[in-house]
mmCIF file of C-alpha atoms and ligand atoms in Angstrom:
data_model
loop_
_atom_site.group_PDB
_atom_site.id
_atom_site.type_symbol
_atom_site.label_atom_id
_atom_site.label_comp_id
_atom_site.label_asym_id
_atom_site.label_seq_id
_atom_site.Cartn_x
_atom_site.Cartn_y
_atom_site.Cartn_z
ATOM 1 C CA MET A 599 38.184 117.817 123.016
ATOM 2 C CA GLN A 600 39.998 117.665 119.699
ATOM 3 C CA SER A 601 42.959 119.736 120.908
ATOM 4 C CA ARG A 602 43.403 117.542 124.006
ATOM 5 C CA VAL A 603 43.469 114.489 121.804
ATOM 6 C CA VAL A 604 46.024 115.911 119.384
ATOM 7 C CA ALA A 605 48.238 117.144 122.209
ATOM 8 C CA LEU A 606 48.313 113.671 123.700
ATOM 9 C CA GLY A 607 48.646 111.849 120.387
ATOM 10 C CA LEU A 608 45.683 109.648 121.274
ATOM 11 C CA PRO A 609 42.844 108.352 119.096
ATOM 12 C CA THR A 610 39.484 110.117 119.477
ATOM 13 C CA ALA A 611 36.633 108.451 121.301
ATOM 14 C CA SER A 612 34.511 108.867 118.196
ATOM 15 C CA VAL A 613 36.609 106.102 116.599
ATOM 16 C CA ARG A 614 34.077 103.783 118.171
ATOM 17 C CA SER A 615 34.844 100.316 119.363
ATOM 18 C CA ALA A 616 32.843 97.831 121.372
ATOM 19 C CA PRO A 617 33.144 98.495 125.110
ATOM 20 C CA VAL A 618 35.769 96.426 126.932
ATOM 21 C CA ARG A 619 33.846 93.726 128.826
ATOM 22 C CA GLY A 620 35.340 92.200 131.950
ATOM 23 C CA SER A 621 38.785 92.626 130.475
ATOM 24 C CA THR A 622 41.793 91.937 132.659
ATOM 25 C CA ALA A 623 44.282 92.859 129.942
ATOM 26 C CA THR A 624 46.847 95.443 130.967
ATOM 27 C CA LEU A 625 46.246 98.441 128.751
ATOM 28 C CA ASP A 626 48.102 100.955 130.908
ATOM 29 C CA ASP A 627 51.053 101.005 128.486
ATOM 30 C CA GLY A 628 51.424 104.423 126.984
ATOM 31 C CA ARG A 629 49.511 106.247 129.708
ATOM 32 C CA PRO A 630 51.021 109.724 130.070
ATOM 33 C CA ASP A 631 52.444 110.410 133.520
ATOM 34 C CA ARG A 632 49.710 112.804 134.630
ATOM 35 C CA PRO A 633 47.801 112.865 137.901
ATOM 36 C CA GLU A 634 44.314 113.222 136.398
ATOM 37 C CA LEU A 635 41.933 110.457 135.377
ATOM 38 C CA ILE A 636 42.820 110.472 131.692
ATOM 39 C CA ASP A 637 41.749 107.749 129.247
ATOM 40 C CA ARG A 638 43.102 106.392 125.958
ATOM 41 C CA TYR A 639 40.935 108.864 124.028
ATOM 42 C CA GLY A 640 42.160 111.967 125.840
ATOM 43 C CA ARG A 641 39.080 112.492 127.996
ATOM 44 C CA ILE A 642 39.638 113.560 131.600
ATOM 45 C CA ALA A 643 37.127 112.558 134.297
ATOM 46 C CA ARG A 644 36.331 115.321 136.761
ATOM 47 C CA ASP A 645 32.773 114.355 137.679
ATOM 48 C CA LEU A 646 32.484 111.551 140.258
ATOM 49 C CA ARG A 647 29.285 109.522 140.739
ATOM 50 C CA VAL A 648 29.215 107.603 144.013
ATOM 51 C CA SER A 649 26.572 104.936 144.444
ATOM 52 C CA ILE A 650 25.960 104.345 148.147
ATOM 53 C CA THR A 651 23.327 101.598 148.125
ATOM 54 C CA GLU A 652 21.501 99.197 145.814
ATOM 55 C CA ARG A 653 18.300 99.446 147.893
ATOM 56 C CA CYS A 654 15.368 101.555 146.728
ATOM 57 C CA SER A 655 11.890 102.614 147.837
ATOM 58 C CA LEU A 656 10.557 102.383 144.257
ATOM 59 C CA ARG A 657 10.758 99.754 141.514
ATOM 60 C CA CYS A 658 10.845 101.704 138.246
ATOM 61 C CA THR A 659 10.232 99.248 135.433
ATOM 62 C CA TYR A 660 13.160 100.562 133.346
ATOM 63 C CA CYS A 661 15.601 100.114 136.239
ATOM 64 C CA MET A 662 14.740 97.549 138.939
ATOM 65 C CA PRO A 663 13.157 94.103 138.991
ATOM 66 C CA GLU A 664 9.827 93.930 140.835
ATOM 67 C CA GLU A 665 11.373 92.103 143.812
ATOM 68 C CA GLY A 666 14.258 94.583 144.082
ATOM 69 C CA LEU A 667 17.949 93.892 143.557
ATOM 70 C CA PRO A 668 19.869 91.232 145.491
ATOM 71 C CA VAL A 669 20.739 92.752 148.881
ATOM 72 C CA ILE A 670 24.392 93.671 149.378
ATOM 73 C CA PRO A 671 25.454 92.644 152.919
ATOM 74 C CA GLU A 672 26.262 95.751 154.967
ATOM 75 C CA GLN A 673 29.924 94.837 155.469
ATOM 76 C CA LEU A 674 30.434 94.795 151.696
ATOM 77 C CA LEU A 675 29.145 98.348 151.248
ATOM 78 C CA LEU A 676 31.587 101.234 151.508
ATOM 79 C CA SER A 677 31.312 102.738 154.993
ATOM 80 C CA THR A 678 30.858 106.471 155.624
ATOM 81 C CA ASP A 679 34.589 106.849 156.357
ATOM 82 C CA GLU A 680 35.612 104.865 153.269
ATOM 83 C CA ILE A 681 33.394 107.029 151.047
ATOM 84 C CA VAL A 682 34.854 110.207 152.529
ATOM 85 C CA ARG A 683 38.412 108.899 152.107
ATOM 86 C CA LEU A 684 37.846 107.930 148.452
ATOM 87 C CA VAL A 685 36.209 111.282 147.683
ATOM 88 C CA GLY A 686 39.201 113.021 149.277
ATOM 89 C CA ILE A 687 41.607 111.010 147.078
ATOM 90 C CA ALA A 688 39.503 111.804 144.002
ATOM 91 C CA VAL A 689 39.652 115.530 144.709
ATOM 92 C CA ASP A 690 43.212 115.923 146.054
ATOM 93 C CA ASP A 691 45.087 113.397 143.901
ATOM 94 C CA LEU A 692 42.945 112.949 140.792
ATOM 95 C CA GLY A 693 41.485 116.374 140.044
ATOM 96 C CA VAL A 694 37.796 115.576 140.544
ATOM 97 C CA ARG A 695 35.731 118.759 140.846
ATOM 98 C CA GLU A 696 32.198 117.587 141.477
ATOM 99 C CA MET A 697 30.543 114.663 143.145
ATOM 100 C CA ARG A 698 27.057 113.226 142.974
ATOM 101 C CA LEU A 699 25.622 110.683 145.390
ATOM 102 C CA THR A 700 23.335 108.140 143.781
ATOM 103 C CA GLY A 701 22.204 104.533 144.022
ATOM 104 C CA GLY A 702 19.782 102.721 144.327
ATOM 105 C CA GLU A 703 18.130 105.399 146.410
ATOM 106 C CA PRO A 704 20.583 107.423 148.537
ATOM 107 C CA LEU A 705 17.823 108.294 151.032
ATOM 108 C CA MET A 706 17.693 104.593 152.001
ATOM 109 C CA ARG A 707 21.011 105.044 153.831
ATOM 110 C CA ARG A 708 20.617 106.130 157.444
ATOM 111 C CA ASP A 709 24.055 107.774 157.422
ATOM 112 C CA LEU A 710 23.336 109.896 154.325
ATOM 113 C CA VAL A 711 23.598 113.220 156.185
ATOM 114 C CA ASP A 712 26.885 112.054 157.773
ATOM 115 C CA ILE A 713 28.246 111.104 154.332
ATOM 116 C CA VAL A 714 27.426 114.560 152.949
ATOM 117 C CA ALA A 715 28.806 116.314 156.037
ATOM 118 C CA GLY A 716 32.003 114.198 155.962
ATOM 119 C CA CYS A 717 32.621 114.936 152.263
ATOM 120 C CA ARG A 718 31.956 118.640 152.859
ATOM 121 C CA ARG A 719 34.438 118.768 155.781
ATOM 122 C CA ARG A 720 37.064 116.841 153.806
ATOM 123 C CA CYS A 721 36.560 118.857 150.579
ATOM 124 C CA PRO A 722 35.203 122.326 151.396
ATOM 125 C CA ASP A 723 35.174 123.527 147.757
ATOM 126 C CA LEU A 724 33.709 120.409 146.131
ATOM 127 C CA ARG A 725 30.330 120.754 144.407
ATOM 128 C CA ILE A 726 28.167 118.073 146.050
ATOM 129 C CA SER A 727 24.893 116.922 144.551
ATOM 130 C CA MET A 728 22.591 113.940 144.774
ATOM 131 C CA THR A 729 20.231 112.048 142.466
ATOM 132 C CA SER A 730 17.143 110.879 144.325
ATOM 133 C CA ASN A 731 13.570 109.732 143.868
ATOM 134 C CA ALA A 732 12.619 112.140 146.723
ATOM 135 C CA VAL A 733 10.576 109.584 148.714
ATOM 136 C CA GLY A 734 11.285 110.707 152.300
ATOM 137 C CA LEU A 735 13.156 113.827 151.209
ATOM 138 C CA ALA A 736 10.563 116.155 152.759
ATOM 139 C CA ARG A 737 11.888 115.134 156.218
ATOM 140 C CA ARG A 738 15.590 115.390 155.373
ATOM 141 C CA ALA A 739 16.032 118.190 152.823
ATOM 142 C CA ASP A 740 16.913 120.822 155.454
ATOM 143 C CA ALA A 741 19.458 118.594 157.203
ATOM 144 C CA LEU A 742 21.074 117.680 153.892
ATOM 145 C CA ALA A 743 21.339 121.329 152.844
ATOM 146 C CA ARG A 744 22.872 122.213 156.246
ATOM 147 C CA ALA A 745 25.336 119.310 155.927
ATOM 148 C CA GLY A 746 26.645 120.742 152.654
ATOM 149 C CA LEU A 747 24.537 119.355 149.817
ATOM 150 C CA ASP A 748 24.514 122.025 147.094
ATOM 151 C CA ARG A 749 21.977 120.766 144.609
ATOM 152 C CA ILE A 750 19.769 117.863 143.699
ATOM 153 C CA ASN A 751 18.326 115.972 140.719
ATOM 154 C CA ILE A 752 15.000 114.319 141.393
ATOM 155 C CA SER A 753 13.527 111.622 139.191
ATOM 156 C CA LEU A 754 9.873 112.034 138.252
ATOM 157 C CA ASP A 755 8.279 110.854 135.018
ATOM 158 C CA THR A 756 4.662 111.983 135.448
ATOM 159 C CA VAL A 757 2.392 113.905 137.816
ATOM 160 C CA ASP A 758 -0.454 111.491 137.057
ATOM 161 C CA ARG A 759 -0.797 109.368 140.202
ATOM 162 C CA VAL A 760 -2.062 106.227 138.446
ATOM 163 C CA ARG A 761 0.640 106.199 135.799
ATOM 164 C CA PHE A 762 3.295 107.076 138.413
ATOM 165 C CA ALA A 763 2.241 104.001 140.380
ATOM 166 C CA ASP A 764 2.305 101.871 137.217
ATOM 167 C CA ILE A 765 5.803 102.879 136.243
ATOM 168 C CA THR A 766 7.365 102.838 139.720
ATOM 169 C CA ARG A 767 5.224 99.938 141.029
ATOM 170 C CA ARG A 768 4.584 102.071 144.149
ATOM 171 C CA ASP A 769 1.806 104.626 144.910
ATOM 172 C CA ARG A 770 4.205 107.287 146.236
ATOM 173 C CA LEU A 771 3.560 110.332 144.042
ATOM 174 C CA PRO A 772 2.452 112.608 146.948
ATOM 175 C CA ALA A 773 5.704 111.872 148.826
ATOM 176 C CA VAL A 774 7.774 112.699 145.746
ATOM 177 C CA LEU A 775 5.979 115.997 145.113
ATOM 178 C CA ALA A 776 6.399 116.940 148.794
ATOM 179 C CA GLY A 777 10.096 116.053 148.526
ATOM 180 C CA ILE A 778 10.606 118.320 145.512
ATOM 181 C CA ARG A 779 8.877 121.207 147.281
ATOM 182 C CA ALA A 780 11.025 120.644 150.379
ATOM 183 C CA ALA A 781 14.195 120.656 148.260
ATOM 184 C CA VAL A 782 13.262 124.034 146.749
ATOM 185 C CA ALA A 783 12.325 125.398 150.195
ATOM 186 C CA ALA A 784 15.646 124.176 151.683
ATOM 187 C CA GLY A 785 17.511 126.306 149.159
ATOM 188 C CA LEU A 786 19.068 123.469 147.147
ATOM 189 C CA ASP A 787 19.913 125.131 143.851
ATOM 190 C CA PRO A 788 19.225 124.086 141.226
ATOM 191 C CA VAL A 789 16.517 121.520 141.843
ATOM 192 C CA LYS A 790 16.369 119.568 138.595
ATOM 193 C CA VAL A 791 13.705 117.022 137.721
ATOM 194 C CA ASN A 792 14.783 114.118 135.477
ATOM 195 C CA ALA A 793 12.104 112.265 133.527
ATOM 196 C CA VAL A 794 12.873 109.085 131.600
ATOM 197 C CA ALA A 795 11.099 109.278 128.224
ATOM 198 C CA HIS A 796 8.647 106.403 128.136
ATOM 199 C CA ARG A 797 5.702 105.371 125.976
ATOM 200 C CA ALA A 798 3.424 105.084 129.039
ATOM 201 C CA THR A 799 4.030 108.670 130.195
ATOM 202 C CA LEU A 800 4.735 110.593 126.976
ATOM 203 C CA ARG A 801 1.196 112.059 127.034
ATOM 204 C CA ASP A 802 1.992 113.557 130.485
ATOM 205 C CA ALA A 803 5.077 115.474 129.326
ATOM 206 C CA SER A 804 3.359 118.881 129.070
ATOM 207 C CA ASP A 805 1.606 118.585 132.452
ATOM 208 C CA LEU A 806 4.929 117.622 134.033
ATOM 209 C CA LEU A 807 6.641 120.645 132.484
ATOM 210 C CA ARG A 808 3.859 122.980 133.711
ATOM 211 C CA TRP A 809 4.168 121.527 137.233
ATOM 212 C CA CYS A 810 7.952 121.914 137.305
ATOM 213 C CA ILE A 811 7.824 125.510 136.070
ATOM 214 C CA ALA A 812 5.218 126.380 138.718
ATOM 215 C CA GLU A 813 7.306 124.786 141.505
ATOM 216 C CA GLY A 814 10.652 126.333 140.499
ATOM 217 C CA ALA A 815 12.246 123.079 139.313
ATOM 218 C CA SER A 816 14.095 122.650 136.043
ATOM 219 C CA LEU A 817 12.898 119.686 133.921
ATOM 220 C CA ARG A 818 15.008 117.458 131.673
ATOM 221 C CA PHE A 819 13.862 114.413 129.745
ATOM 222 C CA ILE A 820 16.302 111.568 129.102
ATOM 223 C CA GLU A 821 16.064 108.734 126.589
ATOM 224 C CA GLN A 822 15.733 105.326 128.161
ATOM 225 C CA MET A 823 18.906 103.258 127.947
ATOM 226 C CA PRO A 824 19.240 99.451 127.964
ATOM 227 C CA LEU A 825 20.024 99.345 131.683
ATOM 228 C CA ASP A 826 16.863 97.727 133.073
ATOM 229 C CA ALA A 827 17.466 94.729 135.310
ATOM 230 C CA GLU A 828 15.086 92.582 133.277
ATOM 231 C CA HIS A 829 16.793 93.281 129.919
ATOM 232 C CA GLY A 830 13.465 94.218 128.309
ATOM 233 C CA TRP A 831 14.698 97.367 126.489
ATOM 234 C CA GLN A 832 14.074 97.358 122.753
ATOM 235 C CA ARG A 833 15.408 99.989 120.376
ATOM 236 C CA ALA A 834 12.206 99.943 118.295
ATOM 237 C CA GLU A 835 10.057 100.684 121.363
ATOM 238 C CA MET A 836 12.141 103.605 122.548
ATOM 239 C CA ILE A 837 10.713 107.110 122.877
ATOM 240 C CA THR A 838 13.336 109.415 121.376
ATOM 241 C CA ALA A 839 14.337 112.982 122.134
ATOM 242 C CA ARG A 840 12.536 113.904 118.894
ATOM 243 C CA ASP A 841 9.286 112.306 120.145
ATOM 244 C CA VAL A 842 9.483 114.313 123.393
ATOM 245 C CA LEU A 843 10.115 117.519 121.503
ATOM 246 C CA ASP A 844 7.145 116.864 119.200
ATOM 247 C CA GLU A 845 4.895 116.141 122.182
ATOM 248 C CA LEU A 846 5.925 119.304 124.074
ATOM 249 C CA SER A 847 5.613 121.400 120.914
ATOM 250 C CA ARG A 848 1.877 120.689 120.888
ATOM 251 C CA SER A 849 1.508 122.786 124.068
ATOM 252 C CA PHE A 850 4.519 125.132 124.130
ATOM 253 C CA ARG A 851 6.576 127.322 121.815
ATOM 254 C CA LEU A 852 10.122 125.914 122.076
ATOM 255 C CA GLU A 853 13.255 127.753 120.881
ATOM 256 C CA PRO A 854 16.596 125.867 120.858
ATOM 257 C CA ILE A 855 19.265 127.558 122.980
ATOM 258 C CA GLY A 856 22.052 124.928 122.800
ATOM 259 C CA ARG A 857 23.800 123.226 125.703
ATOM 260 C CA ASP A 858 24.950 124.844 128.894
ATOM 261 C CA ASP A 859 28.072 122.633 129.126
ATOM 262 C CA PRO A 860 29.463 119.960 126.713
ATOM 263 C CA SER A 861 29.596 117.300 129.424
ATOM 264 C CA ALA A 862 26.106 118.238 130.720
ATOM 265 C CA PRO A 863 24.427 116.612 127.797
ATOM 266 C CA ALA A 864 20.971 118.232 127.864
ATOM 267 C CA GLU A 865 20.020 120.205 124.789
ATOM 268 C CA LEU A 866 18.072 123.161 126.094
ATOM 269 C CA TRP A 867 14.897 124.742 124.790
ATOM 270 C CA GLN A 868 13.397 128.015 125.946
ATOM 271 C CA VAL A 869 9.714 127.613 126.780
ATOM 272 C CA ASP A 870 7.197 130.185 125.503
ATOM 273 C CA GLY A 871 9.799 132.945 125.255
ATOM 274 C CA GLY A 872 11.371 132.168 128.666
ATOM 275 C CA PRO A 873 12.626 132.437 131.291
ATOM 276 C CA ALA A 874 11.613 128.772 131.706
ATOM 277 C CA VAL A 875 13.816 126.206 129.965
ATOM 278 C CA VAL A 876 13.405 122.473 129.339
ATOM 279 C CA GLY A 877 16.244 120.040 128.614
ATOM 280 C CA ILE A 878 16.192 116.906 126.478
ATOM 281 C CA ILE A 879 19.004 114.341 126.679
ATOM 282 C CA GLY A 880 19.371 112.052 123.663
ATOM 283 C CA SER A 881 21.590 109.547 125.439
ATOM 284 C CA VAL A 882 20.917 106.886 122.779
ATOM 285 C CA THR A 883 20.191 108.826 119.577
ATOM 286 C CA ARG A 884 22.676 111.650 120.286
ATOM 287 C CA PRO A 885 25.391 110.055 122.442
ATOM 288 C CA PHE A 886 27.755 112.372 124.282
ATOM 289 C CA CYS A 887 30.452 109.768 124.971
ATOM 290 C CA ASP A 888 33.135 111.887 123.244
ATOM 291 C CA ASP A 889 32.761 114.495 125.977
ATOM 292 C CA CYS A 890 32.126 112.139 128.897
ATOM 293 C CA ASP A 891 33.924 113.342 132.037
ATOM 294 C CA ARG A 892 32.476 110.810 134.513
ATOM 295 C CA THR A 893 34.038 108.278 136.802
ATOM 296 C CA ARG A 894 31.895 106.035 138.971
ATOM 297 C CA LEU A 895 32.193 104.207 142.262
ATOM 298 C CA THR A 896 29.737 101.394 142.885
ATOM 299 C CA ALA A 897 28.260 100.867 146.343
ATOM 300 C CA GLU A 898 30.763 98.009 146.881
ATOM 301 C CA GLY A 899 33.682 100.295 146.105
ATOM 302 C CA THR A 900 34.638 99.309 142.571
ATOM 303 C CA VAL A 901 35.603 101.926 139.993
ATOM 304 C CA ARG A 902 33.525 101.748 136.869
ATOM 305 C CA SER A 903 34.782 103.877 134.020
ATOM 306 C CA CYS A 904 31.567 103.685 131.972
ATOM 307 C CA LEU A 905 27.925 102.747 132.551
ATOM 308 C CA PHE A 906 28.311 100.254 129.711
ATOM 309 C CA GLY A 907 31.690 98.666 130.468
ATOM 310 C CA ASP A 908 31.681 95.741 132.895
ATOM 311 C CA ASP A 909 35.389 96.140 133.623
ATOM 312 C CA GLU A 910 35.634 97.168 137.330
ATOM 313 C CA VAL A 911 38.565 97.724 139.682
ATOM 314 C CA ASP A 912 38.140 96.994 143.387
ATOM 315 C CA LEU A 913 39.198 99.911 145.589
ATOM 316 C CA ARG A 914 37.435 98.596 148.685
ATOM 317 C CA ALA A 915 39.803 95.620 148.790
ATOM 318 C CA ALA A 916 42.761 97.997 148.492
ATOM 319 C CA LEU A 917 41.451 100.229 151.304
ATOM 320 C CA ARG A 918 40.789 97.257 153.573
ATOM 321 C CA SER A 919 44.201 95.720 152.963
ATOM 322 C CA GLY A 920 45.903 98.916 154.178
ATOM 323 C CA ALA A 921 46.832 100.561 150.858
ATOM 324 C CA ASP A 922 47.957 104.179 151.111
ATOM 325 C CA ASP A 923 46.272 107.003 149.191
ATOM 326 C CA ALA A 924 48.890 107.008 146.415
ATOM 327 C CA THR A 925 48.321 103.287 145.709
ATOM 328 C CA VAL A 926 44.540 103.715 145.636
ATOM 329 C CA ALA A 927 44.898 106.701 143.298
ATOM 330 C CA ASP A 928 47.084 104.641 140.912
ATOM 331 C CA LEU A 929 44.509 101.833 140.803
ATOM 332 C CA TRP A 930 41.822 104.407 139.995
ATOM 333 C CA ARG A 931 43.968 105.943 137.217
ATOM 334 C CA GLY A 932 44.534 102.514 135.663
ATOM 335 C CA ALA A 933 40.795 101.767 135.693
ATOM 336 C CA MET A 934 39.968 105.025 133.946
ATOM 337 C CA TRP A 935 42.746 104.634 131.367
ATOM 338 C CA ARG A 936 40.822 101.583 130.089
ATOM 339 C CA LYS A 937 37.516 103.503 129.692
ATOM 340 C CA PRO A 938 35.716 102.349 126.546
ATOM 341 C CA ALA A 939 35.232 104.767 123.647
ATOM 342 C CA GLY A 940 31.457 104.781 123.821
ATOM 343 C CA HIS A 941 28.338 102.838 124.715
ATOM 344 C CA GLY A 942 27.739 101.484 121.196
ATOM 345 C CA ILE A 943 23.986 101.064 121.803
ATOM 346 C CA ASP A 944 23.182 101.818 118.172
ATOM 347 C CA GLU A 945 25.813 99.370 116.865
ATOM 348 C CA ILE A 946 25.108 95.895 115.522
ATOM 349 C CA GLY A 947 26.043 93.292 118.123
ATOM 350 C CA PHE A 948 25.564 95.638 121.102
ATOM 351 C CA VAL A 949 25.414 93.680 124.369
ATOM 352 C CA PRO A 950 23.945 95.428 127.435
ATOM 353 C CA PRO A 951 26.104 95.444 130.565
ATOM 354 C CA GLU A 952 25.609 92.798 133.217
ATOM 355 C CA ARG A 953 24.685 95.274 135.923
ATOM 356 C CA SER A 954 21.481 97.354 135.764
ATOM 357 C CA MET A 955 21.222 101.115 136.359
ATOM 358 C CA GLY A 956 20.294 100.638 140.027
ATOM 359 C CA GLN A 957 23.355 98.438 140.600
ATOM 360 C CA ILE A 958 25.796 100.808 138.928
ATOM 361 C CA GLY A 959 24.407 104.149 140.086
ATOM 362 C CA GLY A 960 22.781 106.407 137.522
HETATM 363 N N1 LIG B 1265 17.023 106.412 142.893
HETATM 364 C C1 LIG B 1265 17.565 107.637 142.414
HETATM 365 C C2 LIG B 1265 16.711 108.237 141.338
HETATM 366 O O1 LIG B 1265 15.854 107.554 140.807
HETATM 367 O O2 LIG B 1265 16.906 109.406 141.037
HETATM 368 C C3 LIG B 1265 18.994 107.524 141.953
HETATM 369 C C4 LIG B 1265 19.380 106.314 141.164
HETATM 370 S S1 LIG B 1265 18.625 106.193 139.577
HETATM 371 C C5 LIG B 1265 19.329 104.698 138.980
HETATM 372 C C6 LIG B 1265 19.475 107.476 138.722
HETATM 373 C C7 LIG B 1265 18.833 107.965 137.453
HETATM 374 O O3 LIG B 1265 18.849 106.947 136.483
HETATM 375 C C8 LIG B 1265 17.374 108.381 137.604
HETATM 376 O O4 LIG B 1265 17.212 109.699 137.115
HETATM 377 C C9 LIG B 1265 16.630 107.404 136.745
HETATM 378 O O5 LIG B 1265 15.484 107.957 136.164
HETATM 379 C C10 LIG B 1265 17.679 107.053 135.723
HETATM 380 N N2 LIG B 1265 17.451 105.765 135.065
HETATM 381 C C11 LIG B 1265 17.185 104.572 135.626
HETATM 382 N N3 LIG B 1265 17.078 103.611 134.695
HETATM 383 C C12 LIG B 1265 17.293 104.219 133.509
HETATM 384 C C13 LIG B 1265 17.337 103.762 132.156
HETATM 385 N N4 LIG B 1265 17.110 102.478 131.845
HETATM 386 N N5 LIG B 1265 17.602 104.660 131.182
HETATM 387 C C14 LIG B 1265 17.827 105.970 131.484
HETATM 388 N N6 LIG B 1265 17.816 106.452 132.740
HETATM 389 C C15 LIG B 1265 17.547 105.590 133.733
HETATM 390 FE FE1 LIG B 1266 14.871 103.278 142.333
HETATM 391 FE FE2 LIG B 1266 15.910 105.332 141.011
HETATM 392 FE FE3 LIG B 1266 15.920 102.868 139.925
HETATM 393 FE FE4 LIG B 1266 13.605 104.158 140.172
HETATM 394 S S1 LIG B 1266 15.352 104.800 138.907
HETATM 395 S S2 LIG B 1266 14.006 102.015 140.748
HETATM 396 S S3 LIG B 1266 13.904 105.290 142.009
HETATM 397 S S4 LIG B 1266 17.013 103.485 141.721
#
């Protein structure tokens, strides 16, 4: 990171500043003439997150309002062909190397298998993954694997059915467990389970880890961020990476083994001498913004450079007004050049973004 910054003569992202909010200022001055998605702090985005819907089969309290998010009319969502075209531009023109479908819940889209197959045909070497709650995955895991999905992250906070229903506001635990088993059986590799660290489910952390180890899934806990639609997040109420580690240490012997990749922010711990490993992501208490290599497309086709920056650039409008690939790529580069230094959650005066996790795509 440091050497990239020096080479470009740019400030480091760790010189923190408040995220740019809804800014329309032109900050492209000084951008080096390079094809990649570089920002003012020398970071290069190679990991694309594509949200494909705001709809969801669950209503996790830390993400969605009880009634769900406002519905996006179908004609305002990126179509299958538009998604495939934008992914092709990201890979061919902008140097993106991996792509993750997210939402909302990607399985809510009927054309999900077509989207995966289209991206695979367009970009044969791209690593394609998906983040999903796994409701309904049992029926579609094989088709997704055949279409070209490589791997999957599944969200699951507890294997206790009552507390699962409390936190997701839906009694769908059996469907989720069946979905995880189907993903393993379909050969998706790795199958990772993501658990948001939460006061209501902290006591279930060890049971969840035992279940994941037995089923061949790799578990990672993540600190809850202020991205809930109801803006109820409070720093003082947060369960930290340290709390999760303390809870797991009551049942397991955990040895730190570092990170597997600087931009894959989980700190890894070997469980009871291995081979099992558990990851803990301190997104709030140990931010990894300095190494962030993500660029995001919302379901409506805007580029979002950061989860926490409300500044978005509309690529759907460009596509629909007949822009060529080079023009779309330039708009994308400009959006990423303005990426904020960091989320600033622990700073005085922090303001959460307008959009919630389910509207941005986690
Ligand atoms: N519906 C899919 C799922 O749940 O996996 C994909 C979308 S979801 C928004 C993506 C990820 O964001 C999930 O792993 C979820 O647990 C996580 N998430 C949602 N709200 C969060 C929050 N406030 N803080 C941290 N992670 C959050
Ligand atoms: Fe739906 Fe995923 Fe948000 Fe839960 S975290 S409400 S499953 S989008």
